[in-house]
PDB file of C-alpha atoms in Angstrom:
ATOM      1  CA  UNK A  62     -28.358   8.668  28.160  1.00  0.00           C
ATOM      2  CA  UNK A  63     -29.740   5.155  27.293  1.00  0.00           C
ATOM      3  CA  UNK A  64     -26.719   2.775  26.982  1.00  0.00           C
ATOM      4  CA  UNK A  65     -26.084  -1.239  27.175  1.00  0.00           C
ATOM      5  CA  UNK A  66     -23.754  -3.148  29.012  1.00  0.00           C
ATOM      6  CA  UNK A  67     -22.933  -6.707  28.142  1.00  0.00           C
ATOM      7  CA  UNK A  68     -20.297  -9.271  29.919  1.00  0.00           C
ATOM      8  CA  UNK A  69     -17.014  -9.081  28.623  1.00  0.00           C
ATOM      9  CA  UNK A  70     -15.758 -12.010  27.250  1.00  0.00           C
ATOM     10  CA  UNK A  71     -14.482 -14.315  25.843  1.00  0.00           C
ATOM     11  CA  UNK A  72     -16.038 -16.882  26.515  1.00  0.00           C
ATOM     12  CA  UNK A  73     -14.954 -20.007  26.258  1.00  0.00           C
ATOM     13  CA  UNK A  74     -17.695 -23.062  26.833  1.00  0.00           C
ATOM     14  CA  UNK A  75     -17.502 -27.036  25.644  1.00  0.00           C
ATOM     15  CA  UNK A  76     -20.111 -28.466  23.001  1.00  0.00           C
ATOM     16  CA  UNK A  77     -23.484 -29.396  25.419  1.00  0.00           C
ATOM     17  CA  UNK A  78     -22.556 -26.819  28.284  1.00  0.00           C
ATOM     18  CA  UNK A  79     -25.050 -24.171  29.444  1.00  0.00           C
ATOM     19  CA  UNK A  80     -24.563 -20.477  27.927  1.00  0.00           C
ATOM     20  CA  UNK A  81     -25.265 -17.257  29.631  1.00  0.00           C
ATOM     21  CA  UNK A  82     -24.264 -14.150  28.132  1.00  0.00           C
ATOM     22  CA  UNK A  83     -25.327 -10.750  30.666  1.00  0.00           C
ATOM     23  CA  UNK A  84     -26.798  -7.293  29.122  1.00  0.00           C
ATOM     24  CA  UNK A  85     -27.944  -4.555  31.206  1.00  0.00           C
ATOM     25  CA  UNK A  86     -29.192  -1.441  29.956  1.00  0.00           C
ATOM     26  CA  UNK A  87     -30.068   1.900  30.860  1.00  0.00           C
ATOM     27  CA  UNK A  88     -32.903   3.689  29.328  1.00  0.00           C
ATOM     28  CA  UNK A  89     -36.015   6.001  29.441  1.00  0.00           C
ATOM     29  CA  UNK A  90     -38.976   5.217  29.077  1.00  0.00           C
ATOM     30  CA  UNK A  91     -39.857   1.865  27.477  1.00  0.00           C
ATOM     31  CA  UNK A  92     -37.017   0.223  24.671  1.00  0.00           C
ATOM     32  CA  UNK A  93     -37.089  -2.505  23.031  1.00  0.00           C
ATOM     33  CA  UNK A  94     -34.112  -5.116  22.988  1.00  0.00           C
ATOM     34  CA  UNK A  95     -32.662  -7.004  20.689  1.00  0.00           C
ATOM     35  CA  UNK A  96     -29.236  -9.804  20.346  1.00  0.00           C
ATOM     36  CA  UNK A  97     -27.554  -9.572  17.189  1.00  0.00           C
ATOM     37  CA  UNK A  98     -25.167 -12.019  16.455  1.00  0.00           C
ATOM     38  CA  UNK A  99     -22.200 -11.919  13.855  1.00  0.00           C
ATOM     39  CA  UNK A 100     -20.920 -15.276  12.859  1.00  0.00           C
ATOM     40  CA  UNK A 101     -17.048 -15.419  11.620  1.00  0.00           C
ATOM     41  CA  UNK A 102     -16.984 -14.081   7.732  1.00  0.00           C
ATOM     42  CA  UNK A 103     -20.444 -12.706   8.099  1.00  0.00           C
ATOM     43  CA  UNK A 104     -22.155  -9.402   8.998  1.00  0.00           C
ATOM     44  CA  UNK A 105     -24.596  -8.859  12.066  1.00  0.00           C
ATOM     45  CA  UNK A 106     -27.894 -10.518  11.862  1.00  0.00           C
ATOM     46  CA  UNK A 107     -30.820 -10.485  14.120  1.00  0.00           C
ATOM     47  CA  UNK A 108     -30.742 -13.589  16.948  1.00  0.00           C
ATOM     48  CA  UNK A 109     -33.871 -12.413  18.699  1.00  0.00           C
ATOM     49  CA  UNK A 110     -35.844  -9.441  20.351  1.00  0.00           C
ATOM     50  CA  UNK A 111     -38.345  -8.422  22.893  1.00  0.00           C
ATOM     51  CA  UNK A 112     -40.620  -5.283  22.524  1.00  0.00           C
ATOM     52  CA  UNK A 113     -41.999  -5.104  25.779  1.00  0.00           C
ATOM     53  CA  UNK A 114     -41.485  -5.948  29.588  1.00  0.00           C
ATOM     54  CA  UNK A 115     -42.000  -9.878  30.568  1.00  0.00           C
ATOM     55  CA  UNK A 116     -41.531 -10.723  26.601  1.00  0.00           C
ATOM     56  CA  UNK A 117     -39.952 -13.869  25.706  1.00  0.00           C
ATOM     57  CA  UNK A 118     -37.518 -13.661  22.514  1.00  0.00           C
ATOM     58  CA  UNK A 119     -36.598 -16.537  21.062  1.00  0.00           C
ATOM     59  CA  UNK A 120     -34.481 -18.478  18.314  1.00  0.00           C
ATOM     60  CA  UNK A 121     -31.967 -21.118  17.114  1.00  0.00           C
ATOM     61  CA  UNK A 122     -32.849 -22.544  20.892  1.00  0.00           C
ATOM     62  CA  UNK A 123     -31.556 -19.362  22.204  1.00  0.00           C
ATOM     63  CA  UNK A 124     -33.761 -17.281  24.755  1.00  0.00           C
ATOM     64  CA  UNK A 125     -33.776 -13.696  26.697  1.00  0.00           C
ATOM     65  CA  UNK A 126     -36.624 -12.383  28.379  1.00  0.00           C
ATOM     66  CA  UNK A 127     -37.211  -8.572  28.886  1.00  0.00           C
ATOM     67  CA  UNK A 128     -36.781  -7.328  32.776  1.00  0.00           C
ATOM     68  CA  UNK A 129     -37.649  -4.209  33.598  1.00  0.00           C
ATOM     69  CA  UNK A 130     -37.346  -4.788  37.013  1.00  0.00           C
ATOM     70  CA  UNK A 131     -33.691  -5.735  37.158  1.00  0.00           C
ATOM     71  CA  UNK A 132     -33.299  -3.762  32.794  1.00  0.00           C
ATOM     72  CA  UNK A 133     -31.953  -7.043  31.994  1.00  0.00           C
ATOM     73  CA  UNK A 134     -32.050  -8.868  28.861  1.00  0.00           C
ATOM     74  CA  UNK A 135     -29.732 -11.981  29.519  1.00  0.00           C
ATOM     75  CA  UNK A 136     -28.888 -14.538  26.453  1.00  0.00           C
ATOM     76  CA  UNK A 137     -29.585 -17.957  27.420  1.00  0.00           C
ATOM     77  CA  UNK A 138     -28.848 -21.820  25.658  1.00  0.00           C
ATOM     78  CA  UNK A 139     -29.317 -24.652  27.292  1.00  0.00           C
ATOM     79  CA  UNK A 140     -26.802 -26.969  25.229  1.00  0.00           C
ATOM     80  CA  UNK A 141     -24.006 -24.526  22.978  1.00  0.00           C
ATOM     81  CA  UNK A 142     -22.763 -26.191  19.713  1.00  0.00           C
ATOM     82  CA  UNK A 143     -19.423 -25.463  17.650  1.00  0.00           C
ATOM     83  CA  UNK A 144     -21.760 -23.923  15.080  1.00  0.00           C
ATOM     84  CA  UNK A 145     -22.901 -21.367  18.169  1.00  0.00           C
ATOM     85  CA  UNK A 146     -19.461 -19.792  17.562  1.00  0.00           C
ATOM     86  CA  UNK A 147     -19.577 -15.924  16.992  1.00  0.00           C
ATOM     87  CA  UNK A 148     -20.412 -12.542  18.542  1.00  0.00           C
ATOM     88  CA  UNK A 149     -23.096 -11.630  19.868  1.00  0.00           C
ATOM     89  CA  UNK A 150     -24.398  -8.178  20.293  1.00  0.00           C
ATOM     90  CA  UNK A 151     -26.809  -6.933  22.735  1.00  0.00           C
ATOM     91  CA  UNK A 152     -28.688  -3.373  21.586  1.00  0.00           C
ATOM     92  CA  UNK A 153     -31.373  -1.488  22.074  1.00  0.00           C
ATOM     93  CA  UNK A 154     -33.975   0.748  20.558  1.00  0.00           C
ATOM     94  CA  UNK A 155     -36.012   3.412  22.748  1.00  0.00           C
ATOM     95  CA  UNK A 156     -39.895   3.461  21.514  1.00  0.00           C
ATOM     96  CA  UNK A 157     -39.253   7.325  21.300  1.00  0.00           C
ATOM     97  CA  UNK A 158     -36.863   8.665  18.690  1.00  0.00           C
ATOM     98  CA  UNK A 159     -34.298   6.615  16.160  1.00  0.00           C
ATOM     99  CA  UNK A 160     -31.541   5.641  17.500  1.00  0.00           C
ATOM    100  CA  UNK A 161     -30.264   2.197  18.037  1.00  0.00           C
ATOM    101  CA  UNK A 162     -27.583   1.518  21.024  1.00  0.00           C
ATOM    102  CA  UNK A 163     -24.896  -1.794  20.794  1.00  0.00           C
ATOM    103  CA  UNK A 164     -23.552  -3.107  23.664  1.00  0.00           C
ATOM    104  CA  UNK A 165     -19.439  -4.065  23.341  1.00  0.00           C
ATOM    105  CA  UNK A 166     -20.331  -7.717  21.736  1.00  0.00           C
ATOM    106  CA  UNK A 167     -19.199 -10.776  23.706  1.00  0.00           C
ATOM    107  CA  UNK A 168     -17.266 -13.209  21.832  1.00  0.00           C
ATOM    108  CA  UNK A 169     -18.074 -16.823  22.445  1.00  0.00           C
ATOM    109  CA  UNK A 170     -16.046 -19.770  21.517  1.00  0.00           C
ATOM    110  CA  UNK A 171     -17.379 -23.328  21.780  1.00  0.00           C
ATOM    111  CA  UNK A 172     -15.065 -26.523  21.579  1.00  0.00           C
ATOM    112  CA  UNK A 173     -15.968 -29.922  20.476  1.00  0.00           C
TER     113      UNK A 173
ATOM    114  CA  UNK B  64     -34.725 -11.198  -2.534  1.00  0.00           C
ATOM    115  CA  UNK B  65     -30.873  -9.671  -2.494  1.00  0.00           C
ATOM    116  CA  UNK B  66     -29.203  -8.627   0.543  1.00  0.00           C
ATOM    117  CA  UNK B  67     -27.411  -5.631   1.234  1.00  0.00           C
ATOM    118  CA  UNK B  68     -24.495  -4.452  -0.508  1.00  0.00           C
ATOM    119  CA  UNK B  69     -21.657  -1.884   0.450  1.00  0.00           C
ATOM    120  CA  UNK B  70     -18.829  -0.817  -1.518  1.00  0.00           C
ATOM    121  CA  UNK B  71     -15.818  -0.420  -1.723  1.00  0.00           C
ATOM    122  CA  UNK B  72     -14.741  -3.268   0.747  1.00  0.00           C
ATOM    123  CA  UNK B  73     -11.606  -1.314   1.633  1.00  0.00           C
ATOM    124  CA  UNK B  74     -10.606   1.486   1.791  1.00  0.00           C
ATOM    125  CA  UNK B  75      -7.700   4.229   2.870  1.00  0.00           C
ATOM    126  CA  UNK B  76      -7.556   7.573   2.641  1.00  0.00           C
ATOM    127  CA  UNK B  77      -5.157  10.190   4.492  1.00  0.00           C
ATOM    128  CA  UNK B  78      -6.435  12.491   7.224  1.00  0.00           C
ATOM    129  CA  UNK B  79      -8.073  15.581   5.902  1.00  0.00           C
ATOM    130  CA  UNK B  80      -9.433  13.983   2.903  1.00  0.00           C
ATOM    131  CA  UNK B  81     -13.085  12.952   2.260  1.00  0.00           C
ATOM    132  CA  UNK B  82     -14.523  10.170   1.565  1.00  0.00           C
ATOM    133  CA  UNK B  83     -17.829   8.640   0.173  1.00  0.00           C
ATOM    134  CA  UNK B  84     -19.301   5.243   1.298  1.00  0.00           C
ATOM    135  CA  UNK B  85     -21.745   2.877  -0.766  1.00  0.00           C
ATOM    136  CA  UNK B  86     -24.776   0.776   0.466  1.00  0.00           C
ATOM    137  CA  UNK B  87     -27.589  -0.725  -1.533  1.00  0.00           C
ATOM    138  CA  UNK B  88     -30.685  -1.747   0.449  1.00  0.00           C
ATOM    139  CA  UNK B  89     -32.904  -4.620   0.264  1.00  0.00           C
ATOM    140  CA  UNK B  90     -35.781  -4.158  -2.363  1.00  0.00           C
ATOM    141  CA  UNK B  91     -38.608  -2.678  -0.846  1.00  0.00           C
ATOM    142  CA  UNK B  92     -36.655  -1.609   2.045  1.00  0.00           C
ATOM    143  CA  UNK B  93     -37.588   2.720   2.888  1.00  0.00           C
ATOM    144  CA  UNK B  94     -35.203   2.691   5.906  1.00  0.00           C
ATOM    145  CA  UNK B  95     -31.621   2.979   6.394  1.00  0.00           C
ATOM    146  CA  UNK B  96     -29.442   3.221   9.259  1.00  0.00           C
ATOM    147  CA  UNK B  97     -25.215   3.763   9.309  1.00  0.00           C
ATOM    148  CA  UNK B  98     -23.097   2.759  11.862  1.00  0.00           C
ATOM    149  CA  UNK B  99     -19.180   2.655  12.804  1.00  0.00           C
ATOM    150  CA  UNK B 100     -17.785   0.151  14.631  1.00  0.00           C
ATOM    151  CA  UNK B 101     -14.401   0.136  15.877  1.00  0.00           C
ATOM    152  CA  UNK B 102     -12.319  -2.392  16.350  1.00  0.00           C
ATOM    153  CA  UNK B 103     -13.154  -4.666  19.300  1.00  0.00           C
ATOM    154  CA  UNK B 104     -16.617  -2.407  20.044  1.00  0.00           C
ATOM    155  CA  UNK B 105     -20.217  -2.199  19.174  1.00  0.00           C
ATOM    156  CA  UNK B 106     -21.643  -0.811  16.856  1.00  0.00           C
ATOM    157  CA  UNK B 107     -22.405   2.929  17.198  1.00  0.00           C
ATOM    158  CA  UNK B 108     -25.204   4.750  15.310  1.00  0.00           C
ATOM    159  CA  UNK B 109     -24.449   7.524  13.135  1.00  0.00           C
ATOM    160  CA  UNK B 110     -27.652   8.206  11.561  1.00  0.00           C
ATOM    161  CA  UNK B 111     -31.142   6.723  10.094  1.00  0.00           C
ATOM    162  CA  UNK B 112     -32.512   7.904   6.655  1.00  0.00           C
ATOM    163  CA  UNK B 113     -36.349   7.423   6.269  1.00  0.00           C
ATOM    164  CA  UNK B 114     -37.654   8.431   2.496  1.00  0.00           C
ATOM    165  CA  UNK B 115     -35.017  10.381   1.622  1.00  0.00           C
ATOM    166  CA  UNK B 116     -34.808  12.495   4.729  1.00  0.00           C
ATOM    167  CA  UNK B 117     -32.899  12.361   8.033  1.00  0.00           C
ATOM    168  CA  UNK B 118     -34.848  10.613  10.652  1.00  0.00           C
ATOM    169  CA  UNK B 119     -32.294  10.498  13.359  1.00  0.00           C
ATOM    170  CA  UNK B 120     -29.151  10.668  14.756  1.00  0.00           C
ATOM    171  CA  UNK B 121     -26.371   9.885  16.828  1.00  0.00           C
ATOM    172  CA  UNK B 122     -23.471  11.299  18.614  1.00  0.00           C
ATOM    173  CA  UNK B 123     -21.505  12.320  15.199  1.00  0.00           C
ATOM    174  CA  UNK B 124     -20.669  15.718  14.069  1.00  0.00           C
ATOM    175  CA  UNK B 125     -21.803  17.524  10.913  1.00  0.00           C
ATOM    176  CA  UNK B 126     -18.873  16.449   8.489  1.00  0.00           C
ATOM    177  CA  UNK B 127     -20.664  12.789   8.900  1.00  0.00           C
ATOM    178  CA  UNK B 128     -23.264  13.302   6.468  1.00  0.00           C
ATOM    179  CA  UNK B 129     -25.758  11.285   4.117  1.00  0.00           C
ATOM    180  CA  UNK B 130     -27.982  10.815   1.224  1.00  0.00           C
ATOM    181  CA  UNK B 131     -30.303   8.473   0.840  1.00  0.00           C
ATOM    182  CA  UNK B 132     -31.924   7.737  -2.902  1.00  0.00           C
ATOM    183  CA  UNK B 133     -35.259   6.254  -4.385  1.00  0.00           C
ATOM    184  CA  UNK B 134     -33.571   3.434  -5.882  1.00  0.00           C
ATOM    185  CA  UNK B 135     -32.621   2.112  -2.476  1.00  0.00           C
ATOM    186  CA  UNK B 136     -29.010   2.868  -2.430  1.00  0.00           C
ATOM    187  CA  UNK B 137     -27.320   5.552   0.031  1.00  0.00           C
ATOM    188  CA  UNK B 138     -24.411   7.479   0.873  1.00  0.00           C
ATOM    189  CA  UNK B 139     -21.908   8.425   3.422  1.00  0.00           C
ATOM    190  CA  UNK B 140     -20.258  11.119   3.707  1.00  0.00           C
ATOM    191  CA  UNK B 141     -17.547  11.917   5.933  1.00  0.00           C
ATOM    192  CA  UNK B 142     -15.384  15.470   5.330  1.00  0.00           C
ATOM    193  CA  UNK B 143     -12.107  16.278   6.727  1.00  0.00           C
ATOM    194  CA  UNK B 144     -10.927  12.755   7.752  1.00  0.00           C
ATOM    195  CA  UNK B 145      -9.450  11.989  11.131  1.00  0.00           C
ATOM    196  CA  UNK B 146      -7.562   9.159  12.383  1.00  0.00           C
ATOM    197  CA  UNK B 147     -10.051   8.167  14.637  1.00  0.00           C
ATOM    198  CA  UNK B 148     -12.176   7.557  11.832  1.00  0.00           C
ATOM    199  CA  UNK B 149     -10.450   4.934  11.276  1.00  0.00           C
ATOM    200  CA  UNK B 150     -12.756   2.123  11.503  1.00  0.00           C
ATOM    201  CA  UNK B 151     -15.442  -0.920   9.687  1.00  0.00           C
ATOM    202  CA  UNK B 152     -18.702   1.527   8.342  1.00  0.00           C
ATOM    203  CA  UNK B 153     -22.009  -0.891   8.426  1.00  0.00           C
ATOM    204  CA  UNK B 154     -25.309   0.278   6.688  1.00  0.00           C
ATOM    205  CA  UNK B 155     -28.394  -1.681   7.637  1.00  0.00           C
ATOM    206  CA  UNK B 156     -31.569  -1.690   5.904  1.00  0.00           C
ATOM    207  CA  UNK B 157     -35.260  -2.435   7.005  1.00  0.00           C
ATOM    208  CA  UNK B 158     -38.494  -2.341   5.717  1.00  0.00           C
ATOM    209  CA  UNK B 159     -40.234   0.741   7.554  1.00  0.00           C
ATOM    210  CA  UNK B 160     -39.077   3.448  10.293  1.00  0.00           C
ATOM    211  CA  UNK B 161     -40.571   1.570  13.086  1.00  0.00           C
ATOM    212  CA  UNK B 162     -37.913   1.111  15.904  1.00  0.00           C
ATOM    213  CA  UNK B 163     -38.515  -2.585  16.201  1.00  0.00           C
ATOM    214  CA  UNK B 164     -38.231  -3.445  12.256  1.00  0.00           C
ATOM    215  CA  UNK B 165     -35.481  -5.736  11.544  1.00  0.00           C
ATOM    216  CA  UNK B 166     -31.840  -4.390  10.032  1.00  0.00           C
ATOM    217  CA  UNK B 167     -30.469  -6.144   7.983  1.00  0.00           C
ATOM    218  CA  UNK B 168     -26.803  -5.330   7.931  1.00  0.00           C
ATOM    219  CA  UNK B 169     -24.611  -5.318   5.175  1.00  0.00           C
ATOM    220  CA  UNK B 170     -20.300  -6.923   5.414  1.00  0.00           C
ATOM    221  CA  UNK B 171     -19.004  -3.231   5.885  1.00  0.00           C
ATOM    222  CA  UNK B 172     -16.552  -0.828   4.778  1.00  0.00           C
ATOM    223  CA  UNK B 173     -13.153  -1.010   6.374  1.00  0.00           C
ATOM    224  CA  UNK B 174     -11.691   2.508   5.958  1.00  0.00           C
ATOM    225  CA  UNK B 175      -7.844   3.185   7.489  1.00  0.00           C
ATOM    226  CA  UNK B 176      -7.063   6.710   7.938  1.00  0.00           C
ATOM    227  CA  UNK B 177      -3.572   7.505   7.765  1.00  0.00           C
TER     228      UNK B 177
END
């Protein structure tokens, strides 16, 4: 069945240092992907998604791009700030049907 | 433009029981979608209401039920309580049934099972 699997964390990265945070899925067909994040006190809210192969999501400086050659859908930041604190959820959608898959969440901590 | 609301906050209820779980969706917003999260997982999809009606659903058996009503708010339902339903209960909202809409997700419902 169609399923994501994200790096475990936590993570633990100082202000200014690169992020990468992995998600692989498995899937049929052609899903679209999505990182939610969940900052502390708050519910999940969207980071960014990609809808189709070679797409580019991005947000908050934040990027993933859609690989359907290696079904990858890595989170990237190029300089992490305190603020960048949270969870963040990989998940996916397949185009056919109504479900909506979460990966495990990856917790990421980011000292000053 | 309000977000989305759940009630109660907390909750606990001893296994067997049943209980019923509030959301309130965005204005405007035909679609919603339930989830349970355990504690230190993802997410995991119950079920998506669409108008009214069922519109899919996840690996969760029967006793996990739903209504959804024209005034935006919805239900769920969940009969004969385990433990292992022990867990936070999101509801997430978005505009139409398309699977790349946004959800908007509401704080939760922490229910304890005992």
């Amino acid at each position: 069945g169609d399923s994501v699997t994200q790096m475990e964390g936590p993570v633990t990265l100082s202000e200014e240092a690169f992020l990468t945070i992995n998600c692989t899925y498995t899937a049929t067909g052609y899903p679209s992907l999505f990182w939610y994040v969940q900052y502390p006190g708050e519910g999940l809210q969207l980071l960014l998604k990609a809808t189709k192969a070679d797409d580019k999501g991005s947000n908050k400086g934040f990027e993933a791009t859609y690989r359907k050659e290696t079904t990858s859908f890595h989170l990237e930041k190029g300089s992490v700030q305190v603020s960048d604190s949270a969870v963040y959820f990989c998940a996916l959608t397949p185009n056919t049907g109504n479900q909506f898959y979460f990966g495990t969440g990856t917790s990421l901590t980011v000292i000053p | 433009e309000t977000g989305v609301t759940q009630s109660p906050t907390h909750l606990i209820k001893t296994r067997g029981q049943q209980v019923t779980l509030r959301c309130s969706s965005q204005s405007g917003h035909n679609t919603v979608s339930w989830y349970q999260q355990a504690l230190g997982q993802g997410p995991q999809f119950i079920f998506q209401y669409y108008r009214e009606e069922e519109n899919g659903r996840g690996n969760f058996p029967p006793r996990f039920s739903g209504l959804q009503f024209p005034n935006y708010s919805s239900e769920l339902n969940v009969n004969a309580l385990e433990l292992d339903d022990s867990a936070l209960y999101l509801c997430a909202s978005s505009p139409d049934s398309h699977p790349t809409d946004t959800q908007y997700f509401g704080p939760g419902t922490r229910l304890t099972v005992l």
